[in-house]
XYZ file of C-alpha atoms in Angstrom:
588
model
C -31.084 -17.604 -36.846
C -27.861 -17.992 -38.565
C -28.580 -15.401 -41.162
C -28.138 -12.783 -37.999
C -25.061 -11.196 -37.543
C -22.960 -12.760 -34.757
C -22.942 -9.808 -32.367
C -26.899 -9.321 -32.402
C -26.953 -12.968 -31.447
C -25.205 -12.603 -28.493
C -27.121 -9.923 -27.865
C -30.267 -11.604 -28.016
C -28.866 -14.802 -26.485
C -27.546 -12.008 -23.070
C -31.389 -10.341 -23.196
C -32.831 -13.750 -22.800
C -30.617 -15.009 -20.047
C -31.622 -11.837 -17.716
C -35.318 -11.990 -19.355
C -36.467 -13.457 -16.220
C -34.444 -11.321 -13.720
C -36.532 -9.209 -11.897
C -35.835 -6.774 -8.953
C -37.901 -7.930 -5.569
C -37.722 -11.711 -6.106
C -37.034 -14.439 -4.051
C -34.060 -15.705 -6.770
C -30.325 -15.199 -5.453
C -26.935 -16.438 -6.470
C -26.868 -18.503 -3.003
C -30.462 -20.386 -4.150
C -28.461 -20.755 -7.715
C -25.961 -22.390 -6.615
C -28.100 -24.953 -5.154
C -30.156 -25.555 -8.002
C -26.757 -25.851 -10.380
C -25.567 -28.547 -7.545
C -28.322 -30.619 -8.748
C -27.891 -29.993 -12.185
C -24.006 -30.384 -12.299
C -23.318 -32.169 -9.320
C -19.989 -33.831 -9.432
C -18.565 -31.694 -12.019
C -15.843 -29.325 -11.115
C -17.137 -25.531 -10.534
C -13.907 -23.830 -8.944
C -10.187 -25.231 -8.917
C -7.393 -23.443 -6.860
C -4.166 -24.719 -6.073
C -5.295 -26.508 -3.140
C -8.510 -27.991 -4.163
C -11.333 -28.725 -6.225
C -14.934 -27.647 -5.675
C -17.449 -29.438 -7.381
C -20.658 -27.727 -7.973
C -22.250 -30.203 -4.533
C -19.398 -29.106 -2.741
C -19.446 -25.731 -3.079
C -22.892 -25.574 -2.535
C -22.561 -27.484 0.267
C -19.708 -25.089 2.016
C -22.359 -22.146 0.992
C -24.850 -23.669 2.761
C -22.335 -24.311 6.081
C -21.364 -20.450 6.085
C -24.956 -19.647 5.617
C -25.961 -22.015 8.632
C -22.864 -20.582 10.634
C -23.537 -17.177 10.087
C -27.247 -18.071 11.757
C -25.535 -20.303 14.562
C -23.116 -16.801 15.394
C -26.391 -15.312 15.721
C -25.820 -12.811 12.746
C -28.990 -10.306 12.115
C -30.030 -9.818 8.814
C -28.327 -7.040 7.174
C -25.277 -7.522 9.617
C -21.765 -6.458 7.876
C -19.093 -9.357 7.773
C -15.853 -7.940 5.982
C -13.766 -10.458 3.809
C -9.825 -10.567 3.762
C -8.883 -13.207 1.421
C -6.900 -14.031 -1.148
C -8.091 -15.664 -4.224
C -9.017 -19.043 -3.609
C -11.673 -21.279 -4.464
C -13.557 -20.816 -0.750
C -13.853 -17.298 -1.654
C -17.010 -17.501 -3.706
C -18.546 -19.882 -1.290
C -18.071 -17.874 1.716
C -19.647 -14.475 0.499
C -22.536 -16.796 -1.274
C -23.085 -18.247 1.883
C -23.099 -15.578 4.087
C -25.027 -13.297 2.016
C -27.763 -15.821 1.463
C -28.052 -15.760 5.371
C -29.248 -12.329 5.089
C -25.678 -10.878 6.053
C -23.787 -8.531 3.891
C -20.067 -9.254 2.764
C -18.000 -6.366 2.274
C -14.882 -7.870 0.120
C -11.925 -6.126 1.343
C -8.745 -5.230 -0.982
C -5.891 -7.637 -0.167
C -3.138 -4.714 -0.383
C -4.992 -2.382 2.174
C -3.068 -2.342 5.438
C -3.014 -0.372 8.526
C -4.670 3.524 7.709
C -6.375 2.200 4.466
C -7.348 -0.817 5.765
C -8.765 0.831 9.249
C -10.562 3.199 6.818
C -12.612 0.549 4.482
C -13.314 -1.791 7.454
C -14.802 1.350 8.971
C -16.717 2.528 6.205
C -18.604 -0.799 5.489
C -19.979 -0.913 8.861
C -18.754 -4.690 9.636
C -19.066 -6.051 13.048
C -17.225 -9.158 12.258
C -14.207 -10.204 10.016
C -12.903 -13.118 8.262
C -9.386 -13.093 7.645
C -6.797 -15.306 5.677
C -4.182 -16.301 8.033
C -1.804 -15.463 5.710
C -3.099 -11.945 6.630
C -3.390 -11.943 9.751
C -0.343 -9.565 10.285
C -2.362 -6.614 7.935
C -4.398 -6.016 10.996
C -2.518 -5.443 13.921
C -3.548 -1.832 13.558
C -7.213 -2.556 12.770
C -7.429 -5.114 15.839
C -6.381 -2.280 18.003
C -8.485 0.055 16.516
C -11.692 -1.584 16.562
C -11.478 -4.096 19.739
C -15.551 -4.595 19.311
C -14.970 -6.045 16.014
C -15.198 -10.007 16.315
C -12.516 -12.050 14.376
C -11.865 -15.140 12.549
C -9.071 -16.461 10.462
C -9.296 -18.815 7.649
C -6.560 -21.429 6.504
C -3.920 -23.253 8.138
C -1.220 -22.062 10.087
C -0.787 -20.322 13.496
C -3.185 -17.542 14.344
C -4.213 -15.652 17.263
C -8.244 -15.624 16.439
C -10.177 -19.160 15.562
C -10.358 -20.457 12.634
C -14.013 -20.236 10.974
C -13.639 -23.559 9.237
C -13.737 -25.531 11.963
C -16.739 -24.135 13.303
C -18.896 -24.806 10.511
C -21.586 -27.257 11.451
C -23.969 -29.645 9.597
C -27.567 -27.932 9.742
C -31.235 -29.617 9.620
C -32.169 -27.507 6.287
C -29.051 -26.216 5.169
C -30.612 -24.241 2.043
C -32.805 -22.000 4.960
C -31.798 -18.364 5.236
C -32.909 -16.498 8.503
C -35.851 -15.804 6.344
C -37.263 -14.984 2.727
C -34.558 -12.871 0.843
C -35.703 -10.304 -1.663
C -33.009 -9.695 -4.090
C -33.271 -6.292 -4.153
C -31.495 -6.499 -0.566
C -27.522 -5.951 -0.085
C -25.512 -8.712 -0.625
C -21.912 -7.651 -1.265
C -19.899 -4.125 -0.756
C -17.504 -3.460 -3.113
C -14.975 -1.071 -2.787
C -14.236 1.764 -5.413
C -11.989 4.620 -5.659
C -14.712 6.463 -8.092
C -14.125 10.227 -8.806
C -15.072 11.852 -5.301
C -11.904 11.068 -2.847
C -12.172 8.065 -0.613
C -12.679 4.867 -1.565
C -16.154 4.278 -1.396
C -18.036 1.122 -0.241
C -20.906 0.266 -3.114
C -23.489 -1.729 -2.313
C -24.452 -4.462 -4.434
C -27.648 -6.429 -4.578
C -28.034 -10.018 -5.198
C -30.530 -8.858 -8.251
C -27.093 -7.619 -9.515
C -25.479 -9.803 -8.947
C -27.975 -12.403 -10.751
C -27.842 -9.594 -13.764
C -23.690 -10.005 -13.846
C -23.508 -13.311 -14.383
C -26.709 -14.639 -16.598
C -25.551 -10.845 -18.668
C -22.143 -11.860 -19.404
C -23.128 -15.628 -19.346
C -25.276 -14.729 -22.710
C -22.516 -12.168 -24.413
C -19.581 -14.660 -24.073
C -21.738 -17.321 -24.823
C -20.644 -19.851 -21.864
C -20.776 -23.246 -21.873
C -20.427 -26.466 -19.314
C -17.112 -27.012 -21.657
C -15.533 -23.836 -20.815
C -12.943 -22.932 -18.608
C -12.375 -19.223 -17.123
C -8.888 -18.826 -16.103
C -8.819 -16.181 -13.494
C -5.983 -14.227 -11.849
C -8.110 -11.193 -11.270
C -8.455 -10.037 -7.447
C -11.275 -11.582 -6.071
C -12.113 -8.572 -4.097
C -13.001 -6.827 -7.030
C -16.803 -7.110 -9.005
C -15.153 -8.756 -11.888
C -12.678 -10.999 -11.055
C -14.442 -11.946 -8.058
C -18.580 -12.249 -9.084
C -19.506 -11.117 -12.584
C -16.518 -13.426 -14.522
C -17.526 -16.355 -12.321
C -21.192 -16.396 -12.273
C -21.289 -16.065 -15.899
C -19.623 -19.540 -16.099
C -20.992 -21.048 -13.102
C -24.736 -20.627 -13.967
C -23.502 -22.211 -17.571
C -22.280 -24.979 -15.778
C -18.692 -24.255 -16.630
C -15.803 -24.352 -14.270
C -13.123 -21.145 -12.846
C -9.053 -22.055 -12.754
C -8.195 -19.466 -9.814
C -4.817 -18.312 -9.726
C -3.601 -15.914 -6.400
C -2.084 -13.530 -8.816
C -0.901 -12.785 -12.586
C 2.632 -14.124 -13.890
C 3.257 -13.522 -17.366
C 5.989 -16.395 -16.776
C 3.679 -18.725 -15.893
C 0.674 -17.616 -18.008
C 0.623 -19.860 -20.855
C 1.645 -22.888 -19.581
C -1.103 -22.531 -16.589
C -3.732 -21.469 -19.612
C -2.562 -25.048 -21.550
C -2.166 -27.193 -18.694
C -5.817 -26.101 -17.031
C -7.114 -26.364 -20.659
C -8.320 -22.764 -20.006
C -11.197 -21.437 -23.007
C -11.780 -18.334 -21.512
C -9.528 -15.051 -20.152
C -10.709 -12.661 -18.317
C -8.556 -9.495 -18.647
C -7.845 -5.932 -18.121
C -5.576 -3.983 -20.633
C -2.369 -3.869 -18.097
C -1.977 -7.915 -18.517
C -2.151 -8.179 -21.996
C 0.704 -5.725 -22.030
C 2.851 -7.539 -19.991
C 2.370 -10.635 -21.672
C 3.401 -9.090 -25.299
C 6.343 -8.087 -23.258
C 7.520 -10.904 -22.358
C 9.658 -13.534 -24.344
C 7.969 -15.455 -27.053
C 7.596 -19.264 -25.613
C 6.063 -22.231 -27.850
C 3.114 -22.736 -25.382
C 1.614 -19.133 -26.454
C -0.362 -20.215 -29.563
C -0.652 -23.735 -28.082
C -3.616 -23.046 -26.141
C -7.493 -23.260 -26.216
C -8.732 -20.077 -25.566
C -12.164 -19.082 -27.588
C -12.431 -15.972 -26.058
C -10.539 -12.865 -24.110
C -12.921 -10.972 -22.301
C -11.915 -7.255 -20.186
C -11.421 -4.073 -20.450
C -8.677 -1.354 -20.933
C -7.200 -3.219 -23.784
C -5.727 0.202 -26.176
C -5.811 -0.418 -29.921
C -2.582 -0.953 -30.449
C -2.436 -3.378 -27.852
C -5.420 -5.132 -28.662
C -4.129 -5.526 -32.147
C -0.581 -7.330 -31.926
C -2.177 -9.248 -28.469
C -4.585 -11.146 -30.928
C -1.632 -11.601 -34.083
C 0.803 -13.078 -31.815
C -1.378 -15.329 -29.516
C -4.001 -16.259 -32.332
C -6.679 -15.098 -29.886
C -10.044 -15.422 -31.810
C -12.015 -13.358 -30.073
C -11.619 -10.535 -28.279
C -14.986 -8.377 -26.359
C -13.938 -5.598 -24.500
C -16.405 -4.018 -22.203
C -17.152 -0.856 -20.083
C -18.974 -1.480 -16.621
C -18.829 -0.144 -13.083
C -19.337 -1.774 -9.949
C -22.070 0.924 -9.118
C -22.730 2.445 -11.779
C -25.842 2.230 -14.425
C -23.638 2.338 -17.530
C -22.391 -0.811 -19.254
C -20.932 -0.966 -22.924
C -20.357 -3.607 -24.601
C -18.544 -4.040 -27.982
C -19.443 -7.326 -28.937
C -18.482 -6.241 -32.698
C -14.701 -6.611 -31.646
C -13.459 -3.113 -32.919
C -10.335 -2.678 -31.731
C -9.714 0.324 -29.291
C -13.745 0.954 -28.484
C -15.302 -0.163 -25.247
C -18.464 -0.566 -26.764
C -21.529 -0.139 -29.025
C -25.103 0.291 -28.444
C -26.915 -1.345 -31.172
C -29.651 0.338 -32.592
C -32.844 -2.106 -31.522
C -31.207 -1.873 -27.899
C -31.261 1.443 -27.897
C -33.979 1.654 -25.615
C -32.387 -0.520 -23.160
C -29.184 1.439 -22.689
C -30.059 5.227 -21.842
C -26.943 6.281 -21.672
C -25.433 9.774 -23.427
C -22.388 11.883 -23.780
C -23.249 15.010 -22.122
C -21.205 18.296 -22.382
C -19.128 19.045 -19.086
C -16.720 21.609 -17.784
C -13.258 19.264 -16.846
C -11.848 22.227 -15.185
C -14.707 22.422 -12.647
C -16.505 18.873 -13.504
C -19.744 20.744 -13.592
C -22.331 19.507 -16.647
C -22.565 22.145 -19.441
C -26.377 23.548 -19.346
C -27.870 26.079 -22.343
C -29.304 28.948 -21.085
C -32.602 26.884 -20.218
C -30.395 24.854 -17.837
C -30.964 21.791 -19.647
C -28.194 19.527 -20.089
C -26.012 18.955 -23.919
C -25.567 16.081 -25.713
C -22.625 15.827 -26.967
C -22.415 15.288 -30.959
C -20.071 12.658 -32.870
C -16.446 12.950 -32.337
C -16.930 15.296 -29.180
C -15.644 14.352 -25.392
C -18.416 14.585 -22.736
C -19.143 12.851 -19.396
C -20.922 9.540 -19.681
C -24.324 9.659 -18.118
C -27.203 6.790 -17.171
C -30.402 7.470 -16.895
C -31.930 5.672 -13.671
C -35.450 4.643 -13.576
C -36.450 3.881 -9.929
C -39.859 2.143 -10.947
C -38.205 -0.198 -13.344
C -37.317 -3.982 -11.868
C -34.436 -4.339 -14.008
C -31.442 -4.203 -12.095
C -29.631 -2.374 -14.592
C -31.819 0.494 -14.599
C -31.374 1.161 -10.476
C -28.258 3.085 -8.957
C -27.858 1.241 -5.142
C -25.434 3.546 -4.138
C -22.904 3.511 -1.340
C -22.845 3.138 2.088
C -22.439 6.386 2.644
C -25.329 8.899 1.319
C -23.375 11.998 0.464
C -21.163 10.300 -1.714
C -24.273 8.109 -3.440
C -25.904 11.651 -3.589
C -22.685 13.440 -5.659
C -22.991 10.468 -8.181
C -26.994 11.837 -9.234
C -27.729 14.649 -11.547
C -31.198 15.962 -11.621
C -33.329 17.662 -14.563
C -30.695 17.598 -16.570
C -32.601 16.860 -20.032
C -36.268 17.341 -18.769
C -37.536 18.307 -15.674
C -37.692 15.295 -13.261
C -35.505 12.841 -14.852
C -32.571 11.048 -13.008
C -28.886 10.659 -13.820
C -26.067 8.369 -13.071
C -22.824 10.391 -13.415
C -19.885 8.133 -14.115
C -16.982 10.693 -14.054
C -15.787 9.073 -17.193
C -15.060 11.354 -20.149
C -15.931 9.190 -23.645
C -16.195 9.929 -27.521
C -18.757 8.606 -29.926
C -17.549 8.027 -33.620
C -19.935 8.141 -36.339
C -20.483 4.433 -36.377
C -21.631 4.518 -33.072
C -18.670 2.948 -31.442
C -17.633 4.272 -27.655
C -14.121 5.201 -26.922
C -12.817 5.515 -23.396
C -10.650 9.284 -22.874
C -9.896 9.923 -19.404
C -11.454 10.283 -15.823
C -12.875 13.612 -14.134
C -12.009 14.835 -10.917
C -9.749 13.366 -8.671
C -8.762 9.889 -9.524
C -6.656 8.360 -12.551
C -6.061 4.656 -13.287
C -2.792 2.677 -13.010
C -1.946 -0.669 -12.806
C -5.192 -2.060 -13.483
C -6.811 -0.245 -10.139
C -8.701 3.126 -9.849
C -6.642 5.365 -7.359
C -7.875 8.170 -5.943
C -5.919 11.132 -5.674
C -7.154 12.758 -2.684
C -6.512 9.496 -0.691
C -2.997 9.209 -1.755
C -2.402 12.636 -0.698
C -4.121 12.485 2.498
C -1.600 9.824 3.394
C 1.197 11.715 2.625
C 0.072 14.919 4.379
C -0.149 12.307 7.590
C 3.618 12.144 7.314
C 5.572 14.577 10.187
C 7.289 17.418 7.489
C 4.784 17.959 5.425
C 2.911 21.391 4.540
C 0.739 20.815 1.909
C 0.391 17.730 -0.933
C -1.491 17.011 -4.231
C -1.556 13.863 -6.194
C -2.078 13.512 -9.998
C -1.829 10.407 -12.326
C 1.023 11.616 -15.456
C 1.187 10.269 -18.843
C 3.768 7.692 -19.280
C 4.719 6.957 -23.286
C 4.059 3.275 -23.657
C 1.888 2.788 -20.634
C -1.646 2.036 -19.717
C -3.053 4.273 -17.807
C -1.818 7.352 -15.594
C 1.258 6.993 -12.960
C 0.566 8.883 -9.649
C 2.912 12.119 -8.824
C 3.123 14.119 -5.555
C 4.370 17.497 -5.531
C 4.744 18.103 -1.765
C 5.862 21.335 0.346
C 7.587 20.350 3.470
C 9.283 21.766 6.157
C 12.973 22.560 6.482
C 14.099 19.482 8.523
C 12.027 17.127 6.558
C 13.255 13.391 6.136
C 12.657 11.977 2.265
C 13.607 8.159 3.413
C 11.194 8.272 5.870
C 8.495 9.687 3.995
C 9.128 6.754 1.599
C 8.703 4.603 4.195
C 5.286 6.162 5.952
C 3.896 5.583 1.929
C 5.123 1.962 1.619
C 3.474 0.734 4.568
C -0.023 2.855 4.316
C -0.668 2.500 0.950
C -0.687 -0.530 -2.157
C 1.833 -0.904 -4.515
C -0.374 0.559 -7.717
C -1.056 3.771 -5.489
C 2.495 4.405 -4.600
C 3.670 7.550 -6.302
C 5.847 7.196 -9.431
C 7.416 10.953 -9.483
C 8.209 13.117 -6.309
C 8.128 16.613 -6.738
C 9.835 18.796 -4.051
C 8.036 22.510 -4.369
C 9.130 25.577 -2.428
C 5.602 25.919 -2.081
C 2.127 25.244 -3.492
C -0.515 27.683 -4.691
C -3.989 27.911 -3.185
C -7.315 29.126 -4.925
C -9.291 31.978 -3.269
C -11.132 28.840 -1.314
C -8.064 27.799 -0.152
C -8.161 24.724 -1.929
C -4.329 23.834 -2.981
C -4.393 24.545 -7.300
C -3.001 21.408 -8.756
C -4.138 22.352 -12.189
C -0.459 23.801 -13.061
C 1.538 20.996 -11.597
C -0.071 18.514 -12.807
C -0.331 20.014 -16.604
C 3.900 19.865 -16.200
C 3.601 16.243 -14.695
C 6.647 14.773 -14.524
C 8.769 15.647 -18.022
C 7.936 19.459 -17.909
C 8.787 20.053 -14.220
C 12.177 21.676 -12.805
C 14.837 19.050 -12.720
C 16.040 19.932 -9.661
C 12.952 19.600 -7.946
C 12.075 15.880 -9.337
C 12.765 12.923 -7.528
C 11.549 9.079 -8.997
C 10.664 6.046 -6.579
C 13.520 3.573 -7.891
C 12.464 0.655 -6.537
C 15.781 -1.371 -7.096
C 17.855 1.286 -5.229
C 14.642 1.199 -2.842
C 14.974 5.241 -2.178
C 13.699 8.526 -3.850
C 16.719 9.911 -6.746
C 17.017 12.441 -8.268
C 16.258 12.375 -12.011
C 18.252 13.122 -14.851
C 17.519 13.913 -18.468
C 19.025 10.066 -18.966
C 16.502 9.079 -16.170
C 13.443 10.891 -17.938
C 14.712 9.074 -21.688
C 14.967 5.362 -19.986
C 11.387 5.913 -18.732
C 10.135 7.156 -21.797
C 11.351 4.129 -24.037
C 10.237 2.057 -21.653
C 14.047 0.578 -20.336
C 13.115 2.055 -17.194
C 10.699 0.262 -14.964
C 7.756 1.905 -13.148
């Protein structure tokens, strides 16, 4: 074994974790957990700042949401939305629920009021669980939805009751209402994708077995490791794939609310942290930061994420002494995963050729301007040759019981109907479309270039254009809006940008306003632009092709206006403005 290369042994070692991983079992993460309780026991599982759970105790509180949900009378398949925080009860509550036969739709912390209305909505929920903390993000959705039945969990004063105190000891605990298949619902996760509104993707507890036993093989976990984590639990990675892959090692999870690059390293050396999950926008802001003697003082094996650039990657490892970095591609609903186990810098993965069979994915020719696939004059679909851009696409195989090989789609059909291409190499087959544009060099490593359609990446979150501007066209003044992400020099990812048409007694301060309180920080626009008007196509669909192809250094001065958040108002910009932004003195 040790004459193979390192990468095909985590390879092998991931393909034999998921070997026995089949779609249509009775095996869940909820009947995991139970079996790792008596494997583990007393060892710690997940640590927050207010407690411990060992691996009996949080199966135990799994158990007590999964007998509560039954005792509330719950039907299987019933929608209970989650408003939490990171914390360590997080993981127990949506394992608990969801092996009750309920499904948990995990709900972003930084929706409130229209956005929030909108994903409760969309999930279907007829119940919610809500830190108390957050209790004030939904006055509006209260109001809204009066049939919707409410708890709260945490201390403090609240108007609804609080769900921990009505857990209750059951006779057999471990029952759900009945047999689970794992090809069933268990979570909805929430993603901006490349079609307009966030979307509500279902996710099975087959995938969810596939997550963490996958990633449990390729970073090689063991009951000595330690996953520091300070990703939003809301989302599939810092919230289920991350933490099953140590869990089912026997490993424990450090949960932190939220990222500090002050209070990074000595949190990773004090919590003896091995393991860091990432995405590319935190490893920035650490090398950013001032150097501090705890920074190469730590244990970490392994950095795990994605959206880590080349250059980033490269001084991230020098100056921490990082010794291994594996940045991956995945998506919460998607059938496309990349790995790049190899640790080239810059490339979000590589399919090895004796997996080749195993990941059906190509680079297929497509349009940008109209996001339509390229077909020959047979209407058959292009792959895309070495060094060329094309759409990412994942071939679905509805008779296979690998998870991996099965789209589940959203809640919504139309949108879980946009994502499929048909016959596009042979007649019959099935496609995932990812709306991800990717290069292939001639080593076979994959290189992530940009997103189609309407959405653009910033901050660490997929934003979706079409939401942003529907927000702003909500505001009293306004004629017509588009939203773009524009190229910032020095940063990851794509700021948003409005260019907006309004009316002649329009009010800028209290536009700003209407967009800080419907929408999260990361989806805020960067740039204003203030257009006498804004062209249409012939199908009267406003053109944003021009405006955005000026973004924000190529339009009209005089029309520009930047979101300076330490003034808290829109100014105007200036050619000194534009130059502090571009060097980075500036912040966005």
């Amino acid at each position: 074994m040790n004459a193979v290369p390192r990468a095909s042994r985590l390879w092998l070692r991931a393909l034999e974790a998921v070997s026995s991983i089949e779609r249509g079992t009775e095996l869940t993460f909820g009947g995991v957990l139970n079996d790792l309780a008596d494997q583990y026991g007393a060892a710690p599982a997940l640590i927050d700042d207010e407690k411990t759970l060992t691996y009996d105790a949080l199966a135990r509180l799994a158990n007590l949401y999964s007998g509560w949900a039954r005792q509330e009378g719950f039907a299987s398949g019933a929608v209970i939305a989650l408003l939490m925080h990171n914390c360590a009860d997080y993981v127990a509550i949506w394992a608990g629920l969801s092996q009750a036969g309920c499904i948990v739709a995990l709900i972003n912390t930084n929706l409130t009021h229209t956005a929030l209305s909108h994903a409760v909505r969309a999930s279907g929920a007829k119940a919610m669980i809500v830190a108390t903390t957050l209790q004030e993000n939904t006055a509006l959705l209260a109001a809204e939805c009066p049939e919707l039945l409410m708890w709260r969990h945490g201390a403090g004063e609240g108007v609804w009751p609080r769900v921990e105190h009505a857990l209750t000891e059951s006779d057999d605990p471990k029952r759900p209402h009945a047999p689970i298949t794992n090809d069933r619902t268990a979570l909805l996760i929430y993603t901006s994708g490349t079609t307009g509104m966030p979307k509500a993707a279902k996710v099975s507890h087959a995938r969810i077995l596939q997550w963490s036993y996958w990633f449990a093989g390729l970073m090689d976990t063991q009951p000595g490791d330690r996953l520091y984590n300070c990703l939003p639990m809301y989302h599939s990675t810092g919230g289920v794939s991350s933490i099953g892959a140590v869990l089912v090692r026997g490993g424990s999870v450090y949960i932190r609310r939220r990222f500090s690059a002050h209070r990074f390293w000595p949190e990773i050396v004090e919590s003896g942290s091995t393991i860091f999950q990432y995405i590319g926008e935190l490893c920035r802001y650490l090398l950013q930061a001032p150097s501090q003697p705890l920074e190469t003082k730590h244990q970490l094996r392994l950095c795990c994420g994605n959206g880590l650039h080349e250059k980033v990657w490269r001084r991230f490892e020098e100056r921490f002494r990082i010794p291994r970095i594996m940045e991956f591609y995945a998506m919460t609903e998607g059938a496309v995963s990349l790995y790049n186990c190899e640790g080239r810098p810059g490339a979000i993965g590589h399919i090895p050729g004796f997996l080749a069979h195993r990941f059906t994915m190509v680079l297929a020719r497509c349009d940008t301007e109209t996001g339509m696939l390229v077909r020959d004059e047979a209407g058959r679909g292009m792959v895309c040759a070495a060094g060329e851009t094309g759409e990412a696409l994942g071939r679905l195989d509805t008779k296979s019981t690998s998870p991996a090989r099965h789209f589940e789609g959203y809640t919504d059909t139309a949108s879980s109907e946009a994502k499929l291409a048909r016959d596009v190499f042979t007649t019959g087959d099935l496609w995932y479309r990812t709306g991800d544009l990717m290069r292939r060099d001639a080593d076979g490593f994959y290189y992530f270039v940009d997103r189609l359609g309407d959405a653009f990446r910033w901050k660490g979150e997929n934003i979706s254009a079409s939401e942003v501007a529907a927000i702003i066209s909500g505001h009293p003044g306004i004629t017509d809006a588009v939203v773009f992400g524009v190229h910032i020099p020095g940063q990851e990812g794509r700021a948003g940008m409005a260019a907006i048409a309004v009316e002649a007694n329009f009010n800028l301060a209290a536009l700003r306003q209407h967009i800080y309180k419907n929408l999260p920080s990361y989806a805020r626009p960067v740039f204003i632009r203030l257009c006498p008007s804004i062209q249409r196509t012939s199908t009267f669909k406003l053109a944003a092709g021009t405006l955005a192809a000026d973004g924000y250094s190529n339009a009209p001065l005089e029309q520009l206006l930047y979101d300076d958040r330490v003034l808290q108002d829109y100014t105007a910009c200036t050619p000194a403005t534009l130059t502090e932004i571009a060097s980075g003195t500036r912040p966005v």
